[in-house]
């Protein structure tokens, strides 16, 4: 079991019934209201631990949006929800969260924590340059509405091609 097998991209969150204009707070509230369906969309083996997990570093408060445990990976999973396009700065924020979780929350026998940054849009070149596919941080898009059939088919075709290339490497 590897993180690449666990995390999908994109996540379809159409069941949240969000309007065209919403805030991160609206997104978090909708997910918590529909937590069972959100976990089903994430995939099996996820267990919900906390929302807005408060951590203190150098007397400064930080909050991890959602904290899960994945039974198959045997590790904590921090999820950070972002509106709009992925930004490189999100990596540093997530690294800080993961280091804190590793130091203060990881139990004996567990693997190092992993992070998922859920954005409305990915920045593929930034993600590649930051080599996020090689570390403990993953970035996925979320969709609040199902895409048109043609877009969905195109993305599925690209995902299959990418999977084939990775298999051949």
One Martini backbone bead per residue (centre of mass of N, CA, C, O) as a GRO file, in nm:
protein
  169
    1UNK     BB    1   0.095   0.038   0.025
    2UNK     BB    2   0.041   0.359  -0.121
    3UNK     BB    3  -0.025   0.686  -0.171
    4UNK     BB    4  -0.084   0.655  -0.482
    5UNK     BB    5  -0.327   0.447  -0.421
    6UNK     BB    6  -0.506   0.638  -0.232
    7UNK     BB    7  -0.487   0.896  -0.397
    8UNK     BB    8  -0.682   1.118  -0.574
    9UNK     BB    9  -0.743   1.271  -0.913
   10UNK     BB   10  -1.003   1.392  -0.855
   11UNK     BB   11  -1.239   1.521  -0.637
   12UNK     BB   12  -1.588   1.466  -0.595
   13UNK     BB   13  -1.803   1.735  -0.438
   14UNK     BB   14  -2.117   1.754  -0.525
   15UNK     BB   15  -2.264   1.672  -0.244
   16UNK     BB   16  -2.226   1.970  -0.108
   17UNK     BB   17  -2.387   2.202  -0.247
   18UNK     BB   18  -2.231   2.436  -0.377
   19UNK     BB   19  -2.193   2.729  -0.473
   20UNK     BB   20  -2.016   2.940  -0.673
   21UNK     BB   21  -1.984   3.092  -0.391
   22UNK     BB   22  -1.713   3.021  -0.162
   23UNK     BB   23  -1.560   2.928   0.129
   24UNK     BB   24  -1.359   2.759   0.333
   25UNK     BB   25  -1.571   2.738   0.554
   26UNK     BB   26  -1.792   2.617   0.372
   27UNK     BB   27  -1.632   2.368   0.290
   28UNK     BB   28  -1.588   2.251   0.575
   29UNK     BB   29  -1.884   2.239   0.663
   30UNK     BB   30  -1.984   2.055   0.434
   31UNK     BB   31  -1.801   1.817   0.498
   32UNK     BB   32  -1.900   1.770   0.792
   33UNK     BB   33  -2.195   1.722   0.714
   34UNK     BB   34  -2.069   1.502   0.480
   35UNK     BB   35  -1.859   1.292   0.596
   36UNK     BB   36  -1.934   1.016   0.485
   37UNK     BB   37  -1.908   1.093   0.181
   38UNK     BB   38  -1.616   1.194   0.198
   39UNK     BB   39  -1.491   0.922   0.281
   40UNK     BB   40  -1.586   0.770   0.032
   41UNK     BB   41  -1.424   0.952  -0.166
   42UNK     BB   42  -1.143   0.893  -0.050
   43UNK     BB   43  -1.181   0.605   0.087
   44UNK     BB   44  -1.067   0.347   0.231
   45UNK     BB   45  -0.946   0.346   0.577
   46UNK     BB   46  -1.070   0.602   0.689
   47UNK     BB   47  -1.025   0.803   0.991
   48UNK     BB   48  -1.169   1.027   1.193
   49UNK     BB   49  -1.027   1.279   1.424
   50UNK     BB   50  -1.020   1.596   1.309
   51UNK     BB   51  -1.102   1.942   1.341
   52UNK     BB   52  -0.913   2.194   1.373
   53UNK     BB   53  -0.626   2.118   1.461
   54UNK     BB   54  -0.453   2.222   1.731
   55UNK     BB   55  -0.142   2.399   1.712
   56UNK     BB   56   0.176   2.475   1.879
   57UNK     BB   57   0.422   2.720   1.761
   58UNK     BB   58   0.585   2.946   1.913
   59UNK     BB   59   0.307   3.060   2.034
   60UNK     BB   60   0.149   2.959   1.772
   61UNK     BB   61  -0.138   2.922   1.596
   62UNK     BB   62  -0.266   2.624   1.444
   63UNK     BB   63  -0.468   2.463   1.171
   64UNK     BB   64  -0.592   2.160   1.091
   65UNK     BB   65  -0.849   2.093   0.912
   66UNK     BB   66  -0.788   1.771   0.870
   67UNK     BB   67  -0.789   1.451   1.053
   68UNK     BB   68  -0.650   1.137   0.976
   69UNK     BB   69  -0.663   0.778   0.948
   70UNK     BB   70  -0.474   0.516   0.786
   71UNK     BB   71  -0.475   0.182   0.801
   72UNK     BB   72  -0.297   0.085   0.554
   73UNK     BB   73  -0.062   0.306   0.609
   74UNK     BB   74  -0.016   0.374   0.908
   75UNK     BB   75  -0.128   0.694   0.917
   76UNK     BB   76  -0.138   1.014   0.919
   77UNK     BB   77  -0.383   1.261   0.779
   78UNK     BB   78  -0.343   1.570   0.637
   79UNK     BB   79  -0.589   1.826   0.557
   80UNK     BB   80  -0.585   2.088   0.313
   81UNK     BB   81  -0.795   2.357   0.236
   82UNK     BB   82  -0.833   2.514  -0.094
   83UNK     BB   83  -0.872   2.785  -0.271
   84UNK     BB   84  -0.801   2.753  -0.571
   85UNK     BB   85  -0.480   2.766  -0.650
   86UNK     BB   86  -0.189   2.639  -0.624
   87UNK     BB   87   0.076   2.700  -0.384
   88UNK     BB   88   0.396   2.676  -0.278
   89UNK     BB   89   0.342   2.761   0.027
   90UNK     BB   90   0.178   2.505   0.109
   91UNK     BB   91   0.416   2.319   0.162
   92UNK     BB   92   0.533   2.451   0.420
   93UNK     BB   93   0.282   2.421   0.591
   94UNK     BB   94   0.263   2.110   0.572
   95UNK     BB   95   0.543   2.043   0.683
   96UNK     BB   96   0.489   2.155   0.961
   97UNK     BB   97   0.257   1.968   1.035
   98UNK     BB   98   0.411   1.697   0.995
   99UNK     BB   99   0.635   1.745   1.203
  100UNK     BB  100   0.448   1.775   1.443
  101UNK     BB  101   0.303   1.502   1.422
  102UNK     BB  102   0.561   1.332   1.443
  103UNK     BB  103   0.647   1.441   1.731
  104UNK     BB  104   0.338   1.439   1.895
  105UNK     BB  105   0.134   1.196   1.750
  106UNK     BB  106   0.299   0.962   1.690
  107UNK     BB  107   0.295   0.624   1.703
  108UNK     BB  108   0.390   0.331   1.761
  109UNK     BB  109   0.418   0.180   1.432
  110UNK     BB  110   0.403   0.428   1.270
  111UNK     BB  111   0.407   0.621   1.018
  112UNK     BB  112   0.459   0.889   0.865
  113UNK     BB  113   0.309   1.151   0.791
  114UNK     BB  114   0.053   1.277   0.566
  115UNK     BB  115  -0.035   1.499   0.291
  116UNK     BB  116  -0.332   1.687   0.177
  117UNK     BB  117  -0.392   1.907  -0.092
  118UNK     BB  118  -0.695   2.076  -0.152
  119UNK     BB  119  -0.780   2.203  -0.470
  120UNK     BB  120  -0.937   2.364  -0.732
  121UNK     BB  121  -0.631   2.392  -0.850
  122UNK     BB  122  -0.363   2.304  -1.024
  123UNK     BB  123   0.014   2.330  -1.040
  124UNK     BB  124   0.202   2.133  -1.212
  125UNK     BB  125   0.485   2.267  -1.223
  126UNK     BB  126   0.516   2.323  -0.922
  127UNK     BB  127   0.482   2.029  -0.830
  128UNK     BB  128   0.725   1.921  -0.989
  129UNK     BB  129   0.949   2.114  -0.874
  130UNK     BB  130   0.874   2.017  -0.568
  131UNK     BB  131   0.838   1.702  -0.564
  132UNK     BB  132   0.551   1.587  -0.443
  133UNK     BB  133   0.556   1.282  -0.563
  134UNK     BB  134   0.817   1.199  -0.350
  135UNK     BB  135   0.669   1.251  -0.086
  136UNK     BB  136   0.435   1.350   0.191
  137UNK     BB  137   0.292   1.517  -0.047
  138UNK     BB  138  -0.029   1.591  -0.178
  139UNK     BB  139  -0.209   1.690  -0.479
  140UNK     BB  140  -0.555   1.785  -0.521
  141UNK     BB  141  -0.843   1.803  -0.677
  142UNK     BB  142  -1.161   1.966  -0.672
  143UNK     BB  143  -1.509   1.901  -0.736
  144UNK     BB  144  -1.844   2.050  -0.720
  145UNK     BB  145  -1.881   1.933  -1.014
  146UNK     BB  146  -1.955   1.767  -1.270
  147UNK     BB  147  -1.820   1.715  -1.552
  148UNK     BB  148  -1.817   1.695  -1.855
  149UNK     BB  149  -1.788   1.417  -2.036
  150UNK     BB  150  -1.538   1.506  -2.203
  151UNK     BB  151  -1.356   1.588  -1.966
  152UNK     BB  152  -1.366   1.321  -1.817
  153UNK     BB  153  -1.250   1.147  -2.048
  154UNK     BB  154  -0.981   1.300  -2.076
  155UNK     BB  155  -0.879   1.254  -1.784
  156UNK     BB  156  -0.889   0.950  -1.791
  157UNK     BB  157  -0.690   0.913  -2.025
  158UNK     BB  158  -0.448   1.057  -1.887
  159UNK     BB  159  -0.435   0.868  -1.639
  160UNK     BB  160  -0.375   0.611  -1.799
  161UNK     BB  161  -0.115   0.707  -1.934
  162UNK     BB  162   0.040   0.769  -1.673
  163UNK     BB  163   0.022   0.485  -1.552
  164UNK     BB  164   0.176   0.347  -1.785
  165UNK     BB  165   0.440   0.503  -1.759
  166UNK     BB  166   0.496   0.424  -1.460
  167UNK     BB  167   0.500   0.117  -1.514
  168UNK     BB  168   0.744   0.126  -1.730
  169UNK     BB  169   0.970   0.254  -1.523
   0.00000   0.00000   0.00000
